[in-house]
């Protein structure tokens, strides 16, 4: 089962789980008014067939007095990245057809199909150029998040309010520790299924340099009530304005990010997946044992 959550004007698809689904929220989660359009919107459409083309870019309207569609961000290792498309590029045309809205770009890409080579007319720093892009196949939501975050520095926290336990003002407060950050909600039944595992992790690694933080966009009173009701024994924070959830693109619940002692995301899980839970546990044990890890991603999101 999949459901839609309102995150600004862009289309957002949130899968409640990859293998198990939960019910829809009683109230849609809202992103902060100043948030950017959702990342990679053309890859998050559940109605698109698997053979639909996929670019891997965040799109936005160009300035009011300028034509084209602005590229706000590019997903690492995506077709857009491989073709050399960059943030702040302006897409003027695709295969000679003028582009004036993000929706037009999305429909053109999906219609072209995966594996199709298309010509992008791009304006960069005032100069026009032509880029050949081989479109990919739309990844799953979990794959999208993995591509964007695993191996990269974890985004900083923004505006979290402590509900219980020690909640640092920034991700830097966890430096030197392994951190499991879970995004959850009171209404999410799959999140509740994950609670016993989270409690087990807390007992298993308590005092060994592992911290657990559960972040929810529920209101403060709901977060407090739910934490008590579920007897959560680890730190809980309320993301009242949704800024941290947006930074992590945690549109699918539950989402768990495993962050190492240097603040690098080493693995993640979207939904409830017993195989992935076992992988996360092995990675935590390896990090505690001091096993060498791949270097953090470079500026473009790829390992140098």
mmCIF file of C-alpha atoms in Angstrom:
data_model
loop_
_atom_site.group_PDB
_atom_site.id
_atom_site.type_symbol
_atom_site.label_atom_id
_atom_site.label_comp_id
_atom_site.label_asym_id
_atom_site.label_seq_id
_atom_site.Cartn_x
_atom_site.Cartn_y
_atom_site.Cartn_z
ATOM 1 C CA UNK A 1 0.000 0.000 0.000
ATOM 2 C CA UNK A 2 1.198 3.470 -0.780
ATOM 3 C CA UNK A 3 -0.108 6.859 0.220
ATOM 4 C CA UNK A 4 0.539 10.487 -0.603
ATOM 5 C CA UNK A 5 1.751 13.052 1.894
ATOM 6 C CA UNK A 6 1.705 16.771 1.223
ATOM 7 C CA UNK A 7 5.261 18.181 1.088
ATOM 8 C CA UNK A 8 4.901 21.507 -0.704
ATOM 9 C CA UNK A 9 3.615 21.751 -4.252
ATOM 10 C CA UNK A 10 5.633 18.891 -5.724
ATOM 11 C CA UNK A 11 4.205 15.392 -5.983
ATOM 12 C CA UNK A 12 5.447 13.179 -3.192
ATOM 13 C CA UNK A 13 4.933 9.468 -2.912
ATOM 14 C CA UNK A 14 5.437 7.862 0.488
ATOM 15 C CA UNK A 15 5.501 4.096 0.775
ATOM 16 C CA UNK A 16 4.663 3.095 4.307
ATOM 17 C CA UNK A 17 6.832 0.030 3.893
ATOM 18 C CA UNK A 18 8.606 -2.033 1.279
ATOM 19 C CA UNK A 19 7.300 -5.414 2.410
ATOM 20 C CA UNK A 20 4.594 -4.518 4.966
ATOM 21 C CA UNK A 21 2.175 -1.614 4.675
ATOM 22 C CA UNK A 22 0.558 0.591 7.286
ATOM 23 C CA UNK A 23 -2.539 2.735 7.166
ATOM 24 C CA UNK A 24 -2.718 6.279 5.851
ATOM 25 C CA UNK A 25 -2.102 9.149 8.264
ATOM 26 C CA UNK A 26 -5.036 10.832 9.928
ATOM 27 C CA UNK A 27 -3.498 14.182 8.973
ATOM 28 C CA UNK A 28 -1.003 14.733 6.143
ATOM 29 C CA UNK A 29 2.469 15.699 7.245
ATOM 30 C CA UNK A 30 3.357 19.199 6.119
ATOM 31 C CA UNK A 31 6.815 20.370 5.181
ATOM 32 C CA UNK A 32 7.951 23.819 6.258
ATOM 33 C CA UNK A 33 6.739 26.591 3.973
ATOM 34 C CA UNK A 34 10.301 27.485 2.983
ATOM 35 C CA UNK A 35 11.262 23.932 2.013
ATOM 36 C CA UNK A 36 12.539 23.104 -1.446
ATOM 37 C CA UNK A 37 10.505 20.982 -3.861
ATOM 38 C CA UNK A 38 10.675 17.289 -3.101
ATOM 39 C CA UNK A 39 13.770 15.530 -4.379
ATOM 40 C CA UNK A 40 13.508 13.519 -7.573
ATOM 41 C CA UNK A 41 9.751 13.948 -8.095
ATOM 42 C CA UNK A 42 9.681 12.105 -11.402
ATOM 43 C CA UNK A 43 10.981 8.990 -9.664
ATOM 44 C CA UNK A 44 8.290 8.936 -7.004
ATOM 45 C CA UNK A 45 5.149 8.424 -9.081
ATOM 46 C CA UNK A 46 3.507 5.077 -8.189
ATOM 47 C CA UNK A 47 1.369 5.167 -11.330
ATOM 48 C CA UNK A 48 4.355 5.196 -13.672
ATOM 49 C CA UNK A 49 5.137 1.802 -15.231
ATOM 50 C CA UNK A 50 8.499 0.278 -14.382
ATOM 51 C CA UNK A 51 9.619 0.879 -17.983
ATOM 52 C CA UNK A 52 9.009 4.618 -17.669
ATOM 53 C CA UNK A 53 12.068 6.799 -18.119
ATOM 54 C CA UNK A 54 13.759 8.274 -15.062
ATOM 55 C CA UNK A 55 16.237 11.137 -14.772
ATOM 56 C CA UNK A 56 17.082 11.518 -11.068
ATOM 57 C CA UNK A 57 16.878 15.261 -10.521
ATOM 58 C CA UNK A 58 14.969 17.743 -8.423
ATOM 59 C CA UNK A 59 13.184 20.160 -10.713
ATOM 60 C CA UNK A 60 11.868 23.651 -10.047
ATOM 61 C CA UNK A 61 10.457 26.546 -12.017
ATOM 62 C CA UNK A 62 12.985 28.949 -13.459
ATOM 63 C CA UNK A 63 12.859 32.621 -12.485
ATOM 64 C CA UNK A 64 9.541 34.299 -13.451
ATOM 65 C CA UNK A 65 11.115 36.198 -16.333
ATOM 66 C CA UNK A 66 13.203 33.272 -17.615
ATOM 67 C CA UNK A 67 12.237 30.278 -19.768
ATOM 68 C CA UNK A 68 13.038 26.676 -19.013
ATOM 69 C CA UNK A 69 13.066 24.436 -15.943
ATOM 70 C CA UNK A 70 15.706 24.766 -13.240
ATOM 71 C CA UNK A 71 17.621 21.766 -11.919
ATOM 72 C CA UNK A 72 17.647 22.214 -8.132
ATOM 73 C CA UNK A 73 19.618 19.045 -7.309
ATOM 74 C CA UNK A 74 20.985 15.920 -8.972
ATOM 75 C CA UNK A 75 20.888 12.445 -7.433
ATOM 76 C CA UNK A 76 24.344 10.837 -7.250
ATOM 77 C CA UNK A 77 24.857 7.931 -9.654
ATOM 78 C CA UNK A 78 21.639 8.797 -11.498
ATOM 79 C CA UNK A 79 21.237 9.177 -15.291
ATOM 80 C CA UNK A 80 21.324 12.956 -14.758
ATOM 81 C CA UNK A 81 24.621 12.756 -12.872
ATOM 82 C CA UNK A 82 26.204 10.418 -15.404
ATOM 83 C CA UNK A 83 25.273 12.778 -18.245
ATOM 84 C CA UNK A 84 26.840 15.755 -16.487
ATOM 85 C CA UNK A 85 23.650 17.599 -15.556
ATOM 86 C CA UNK A 86 24.332 19.972 -12.658
ATOM 87 C CA UNK A 87 22.372 21.854 -10.039
ATOM 88 C CA UNK A 88 21.353 25.320 -11.306
ATOM 89 C CA UNK A 89 21.361 24.154 -14.924
ATOM 90 C CA UNK A 90 18.239 25.243 -16.786
ATOM 91 C CA UNK A 91 16.620 22.647 -19.042
ATOM 92 C CA UNK A 92 15.488 24.509 -22.151
ATOM 93 C CA UNK A 93 14.427 21.583 -24.333
ATOM 94 C CA UNK A 94 14.316 17.795 -24.637
ATOM 95 C CA UNK A 95 14.731 16.330 -28.112
ATOM 96 C CA UNK A 96 13.991 19.768 -29.534
ATOM 97 C CA UNK A 97 10.751 20.264 -27.591
ATOM 98 C CA UNK A 98 10.683 23.405 -25.436
ATOM 99 C CA UNK A 99 10.301 22.791 -21.701
ATOM 100 C CA UNK A 100 8.546 25.397 -19.547
ATOM 101 C CA UNK A 101 7.421 23.455 -16.468
ATOM 102 C CA UNK A 102 8.676 20.594 -14.264
ATOM 103 C CA UNK A 103 5.566 18.596 -15.172
ATOM 104 C CA UNK A 104 6.424 18.873 -18.864
ATOM 105 C CA UNK A 105 9.922 17.513 -18.199
ATOM 106 C CA UNK A 106 8.565 14.680 -16.065
ATOM 107 C CA UNK A 107 6.010 13.612 -18.675
ATOM 108 C CA UNK A 108 8.553 13.810 -21.494
ATOM 109 C CA UNK A 109 11.041 11.668 -19.560
ATOM 110 C CA UNK A 110 8.509 9.071 -18.477
ATOM 111 C CA UNK A 111 7.089 8.859 -21.975
ATOM 112 C CA UNK A 112 10.501 8.358 -23.567
ATOM 113 C CA UNK A 113 11.062 5.192 -21.541
ATOM 114 C CA UNK A 114 13.968 3.603 -19.727
ATOM 115 C CA UNK A 115 17.069 3.075 -21.850
ATOM 116 C CA UNK A 116 16.146 5.820 -24.318
ATOM 117 C CA UNK A 117 18.901 8.286 -25.239
ATOM 118 C CA UNK A 118 17.541 11.832 -25.346
ATOM 119 C CA UNK A 119 19.055 15.227 -26.090
ATOM 120 C CA UNK A 120 18.810 17.883 -23.384
ATOM 121 C CA UNK A 121 19.206 21.504 -24.377
ATOM 122 C CA UNK A 122 20.688 23.064 -21.234
ATOM 123 C CA UNK A 123 21.615 26.625 -20.296
ATOM 124 C CA UNK A 124 24.484 26.834 -17.815
ATOM 125 C CA UNK A 125 25.833 30.162 -16.592
ATOM 126 C CA UNK A 126 24.217 31.884 -19.549
ATOM 127 C CA UNK A 127 25.685 29.536 -22.174
ATOM 128 C CA UNK A 128 23.681 26.940 -24.086
ATOM 129 C CA UNK A 129 24.935 23.390 -24.476
ATOM 130 C CA UNK A 130 23.617 19.991 -25.518
ATOM 131 C CA UNK A 131 23.770 16.941 -23.232
ATOM 132 C CA UNK A 132 23.008 13.358 -24.235
ATOM 133 C CA UNK A 133 21.166 11.558 -21.418
ATOM 134 C CA UNK A 134 20.413 7.844 -21.333
ATOM 135 C CA UNK A 135 17.338 7.541 -19.144
ATOM 136 C CA UNK A 136 17.190 4.913 -16.445
ATOM 137 C CA UNK A 137 14.429 2.819 -14.927
ATOM 138 C CA UNK A 138 12.568 4.241 -11.963
ATOM 139 C CA UNK A 139 14.102 2.910 -8.713
ATOM 140 C CA UNK A 140 12.074 2.029 -5.648
ATOM 141 C CA UNK A 141 11.688 4.610 -2.904
ATOM 142 C CA UNK A 142 14.232 2.784 -0.752
ATOM 143 C CA UNK A 143 16.749 2.668 -3.590
ATOM 144 C CA UNK A 144 16.308 6.397 -4.189
ATOM 145 C CA UNK A 145 17.076 7.233 -0.592
ATOM 146 C CA UNK A 146 20.051 4.841 -0.522
ATOM 147 C CA UNK A 147 21.539 6.433 -3.630
ATOM 148 C CA UNK A 148 21.174 9.889 -2.147
ATOM 149 C CA UNK A 149 22.448 9.245 1.383
ATOM 150 C CA UNK A 150 24.537 6.105 1.900
ATOM 151 C CA UNK A 151 28.210 7.078 1.935
ATOM 152 C CA UNK A 152 27.435 10.782 2.390
ATOM 153 C CA UNK A 153 27.537 12.978 5.476
ATOM 154 C CA UNK A 154 24.286 12.827 7.438
ATOM 155 C CA UNK A 155 22.221 16.027 7.211
ATOM 156 C CA UNK A 156 22.186 18.168 10.323
ATOM 157 C CA UNK A 157 19.196 18.297 12.642
ATOM 158 C CA UNK A 158 16.939 21.328 12.322
ATOM 159 C CA UNK A 159 14.552 22.502 14.994
ATOM 160 C CA UNK A 160 14.099 19.252 16.901
ATOM 161 C CA UNK A 161 12.296 19.427 20.231
ATOM 162 C CA UNK A 162 13.241 16.842 22.833
ATOM 163 C CA UNK A 163 10.399 14.598 23.970
ATOM 164 C CA UNK A 164 12.446 12.280 26.168
ATOM 165 C CA UNK A 165 16.095 11.390 26.661
ATOM 166 C CA UNK A 166 19.083 13.410 25.477
ATOM 167 C CA UNK A 167 18.456 15.055 22.092
ATOM 168 C CA UNK A 168 21.440 17.040 20.748
ATOM 169 C CA UNK A 169 20.846 20.274 18.882
ATOM 170 C CA UNK A 170 22.904 19.016 15.937
ATOM 171 C CA UNK A 171 24.136 15.733 14.485
ATOM 172 C CA UNK A 172 27.600 16.818 15.639
ATOM 173 C CA UNK A 173 26.511 16.110 19.201
ATOM 174 C CA UNK A 174 26.741 12.411 18.347
ATOM 175 C CA UNK A 175 30.256 12.559 16.925
ATOM 176 C CA UNK A 176 32.308 9.572 18.059
ATOM 177 C CA UNK A 177 29.198 7.420 18.448
ATOM 178 C CA UNK A 178 27.210 5.138 16.194
ATOM 179 C CA UNK A 179 23.676 6.485 15.767
ATOM 180 C CA UNK A 180 20.437 4.873 14.621
ATOM 181 C CA UNK A 181 17.960 7.582 13.623
ATOM 182 C CA UNK A 182 14.404 6.394 13.068
ATOM 183 C CA UNK A 183 11.628 8.460 11.490
ATOM 184 C CA UNK A 184 8.223 7.310 12.725
ATOM 185 C CA UNK A 185 4.666 8.414 13.467
ATOM 186 C CA UNK A 186 2.003 7.437 15.963
ATOM 187 C CA UNK A 187 -0.459 6.442 13.219
ATOM 188 C CA UNK A 188 2.045 4.212 11.391
ATOM 189 C CA UNK A 189 1.346 0.573 12.227
ATOM 190 C CA UNK A 190 4.588 -0.619 10.644
ATOM 191 C CA UNK A 191 6.483 1.803 12.897
ATOM 192 C CA UNK A 192 4.850 0.071 15.840
ATOM 193 C CA UNK A 193 6.005 -3.286 14.476
ATOM 194 C CA UNK A 194 9.557 -1.977 14.559
ATOM 195 C CA UNK A 195 9.400 -0.850 18.214
ATOM 196 C CA UNK A 196 10.418 -4.237 19.722
ATOM 197 C CA UNK A 197 13.495 -4.261 17.476
ATOM 198 C CA UNK A 198 14.388 -0.704 18.472
ATOM 199 C CA UNK A 199 14.053 -1.627 22.153
ATOM 200 C CA UNK A 200 16.199 -4.703 21.621
ATOM 201 C CA UNK A 201 18.880 -2.582 19.938
ATOM 202 C CA UNK A 202 18.806 -0.138 22.835
ATOM 203 C CA UNK A 203 19.316 -2.944 25.381
ATOM 204 C CA UNK A 204 21.910 -4.708 23.232
ATOM 205 C CA UNK A 205 24.195 -1.737 22.647
ATOM 206 C CA UNK A 206 23.501 0.471 25.664
ATOM 207 C CA UNK A 207 26.785 1.791 27.059
ATOM 208 C CA UNK A 208 28.760 0.626 24.019
ATOM 209 C CA UNK A 209 28.779 3.897 22.103
ATOM 210 C CA UNK A 210 25.488 3.469 20.232
ATOM 211 C CA UNK A 211 22.705 6.037 20.420
ATOM 212 C CA UNK A 212 19.122 5.678 19.198
ATOM 213 C CA UNK A 213 16.962 8.664 18.295
ATOM 214 C CA UNK A 214 13.348 8.387 17.132
ATOM 215 C CA UNK A 215 12.056 11.460 15.276
ATOM 216 C CA UNK A 216 8.386 12.148 14.588
ATOM 217 C CA UNK A 217 6.491 14.981 12.930
ATOM 218 C CA UNK A 218 3.545 14.336 15.236
ATOM 219 C CA UNK A 219 2.519 17.185 17.517
ATOM 220 C CA UNK A 220 4.309 17.368 20.848
ATOM 221 C CA UNK A 221 1.370 16.058 22.860
ATOM 222 C CA UNK A 222 0.885 13.114 20.481
ATOM 223 C CA UNK A 223 4.628 12.365 20.554
ATOM 224 C CA UNK A 224 4.638 12.360 24.373
ATOM 225 C CA UNK A 225 1.519 10.210 24.621
ATOM 226 C CA UNK A 226 2.698 7.708 22.023
ATOM 227 C CA UNK A 227 6.165 7.411 23.580
ATOM 228 C CA UNK A 228 4.621 6.612 26.974
ATOM 229 C CA UNK A 229 1.986 4.310 25.500
ATOM 230 C CA UNK A 230 4.594 2.286 23.595
ATOM 231 C CA UNK A 231 7.051 2.417 26.516
ATOM 232 C CA UNK A 232 9.865 3.698 24.328
ATOM 233 C CA UNK A 233 13.097 3.533 26.331
ATOM 234 C CA UNK A 234 15.330 5.546 23.983
ATOM 235 C CA UNK A 235 15.548 9.217 22.982
ATOM 236 C CA UNK A 236 12.589 10.724 21.138
ATOM 237 C CA UNK A 237 12.352 14.083 19.359
ATOM 238 C CA UNK A 238 9.501 15.990 17.735
ATOM 239 C CA UNK A 239 10.201 17.531 14.325
ATOM 240 C CA UNK A 240 7.390 20.045 14.642
ATOM 241 C CA UNK A 241 8.153 21.951 11.433
ATOM 242 C CA UNK A 242 9.251 18.923 9.415
ATOM 243 C CA UNK A 243 12.635 20.422 8.544
ATOM 244 C CA UNK A 244 14.752 17.452 9.657
ATOM 245 C CA UNK A 245 12.384 14.986 7.982
ATOM 246 C CA UNK A 246 12.669 16.949 4.745
ATOM 247 C CA UNK A 247 16.474 17.076 5.060
ATOM 248 C CA UNK A 248 16.529 13.277 5.260
ATOM 249 C CA UNK A 249 13.715 12.897 2.706
ATOM 250 C CA UNK A 250 11.974 10.654 5.197
ATOM 251 C CA UNK A 251 8.713 10.507 3.267
ATOM 252 C CA UNK A 252 8.326 6.750 3.802
ATOM 253 C CA UNK A 253 7.793 5.486 7.328
ATOM 254 C CA UNK A 254 9.468 3.983 9.140
ATOM 255 C CA UNK A 255 12.872 5.004 7.851
ATOM 256 C CA UNK A 256 16.030 4.128 9.790
ATOM 257 C CA UNK A 257 19.412 5.736 9.099
ATOM 258 C CA UNK A 258 22.613 4.157 10.450
ATOM 259 C CA UNK A 259 25.257 6.848 10.980
ATOM 260 C CA UNK A 260 28.875 6.079 11.914
ATOM 261 C CA UNK A 261 31.209 7.744 14.403
ATOM 262 C CA UNK A 262 32.264 10.362 11.807
ATOM 263 C CA UNK A 263 28.706 11.340 10.907
ATOM 264 C CA UNK A 264 28.539 9.370 7.652
ATOM 265 C CA UNK A 265 25.415 7.423 6.685
ATOM 266 C CA UNK A 266 26.517 3.794 6.321
ATOM 267 C CA UNK A 267 23.189 2.060 5.725
ATOM 268 C CA UNK A 268 19.454 2.635 5.943
ATOM 269 C CA UNK A 269 16.154 0.831 5.910
ATOM 270 C CA UNK A 270 12.825 1.998 4.518
ATOM 271 C CA UNK A 271 9.848 0.088 5.882
ATOM 272 C CA UNK A 272 10.149 -3.159 7.840
ATOM 273 C CA UNK A 273 12.513 -5.740 6.375
ATOM 274 C CA UNK A 274 13.940 -8.556 8.533
ATOM 275 C CA UNK A 275 16.823 -9.104 6.125
ATOM 276 C CA UNK A 276 17.738 -5.432 6.280
ATOM 277 C CA UNK A 277 17.447 -5.417 10.070
ATOM 278 C CA UNK A 278 20.048 -8.188 10.205
ATOM 279 C CA UNK A 279 22.310 -6.195 7.854
ATOM 280 C CA UNK A 280 22.007 -3.105 10.034
ATOM 281 C CA UNK A 281 22.948 -5.129 13.111
ATOM 282 C CA UNK A 282 26.026 -6.552 11.398
ATOM 283 C CA UNK A 283 27.101 -3.076 10.315
ATOM 284 C CA UNK A 284 26.708 -1.679 13.840
ATOM 285 C CA UNK A 285 28.808 -4.526 15.237
ATOM 286 C CA UNK A 286 31.454 -3.912 12.584
ATOM 287 C CA UNK A 287 31.558 -0.198 13.382
ATOM 288 C CA UNK A 288 31.941 -0.910 17.091
ATOM 289 C CA UNK A 289 34.731 -3.353 16.307
ATOM 290 C CA UNK A 290 36.551 -0.665 14.354
ATOM 291 C CA UNK A 291 36.249 -2.335 10.957
ATOM 292 C CA UNK A 292 37.459 -0.031 8.143
ATOM 293 C CA UNK A 293 34.706 1.698 6.170
ATOM 294 C CA UNK A 294 34.582 3.303 2.742
ATOM 295 C CA UNK A 295 35.463 7.037 2.705
ATOM 296 C CA UNK A 296 32.704 9.609 2.960
ATOM 297 C CA UNK A 297 31.175 10.817 -0.270
ATOM 298 C CA UNK A 298 32.750 13.793 -1.985
ATOM 299 C CA UNK A 299 31.021 17.067 -2.894
ATOM 300 C CA UNK A 300 29.087 15.451 -5.716
ATOM 301 C CA UNK A 301 27.835 12.629 -3.494
ATOM 302 C CA UNK A 302 30.215 10.039 -4.915
ATOM 303 C CA UNK A 303 33.127 8.451 -3.110
ATOM 304 C CA UNK A 304 36.308 10.220 -4.232
#
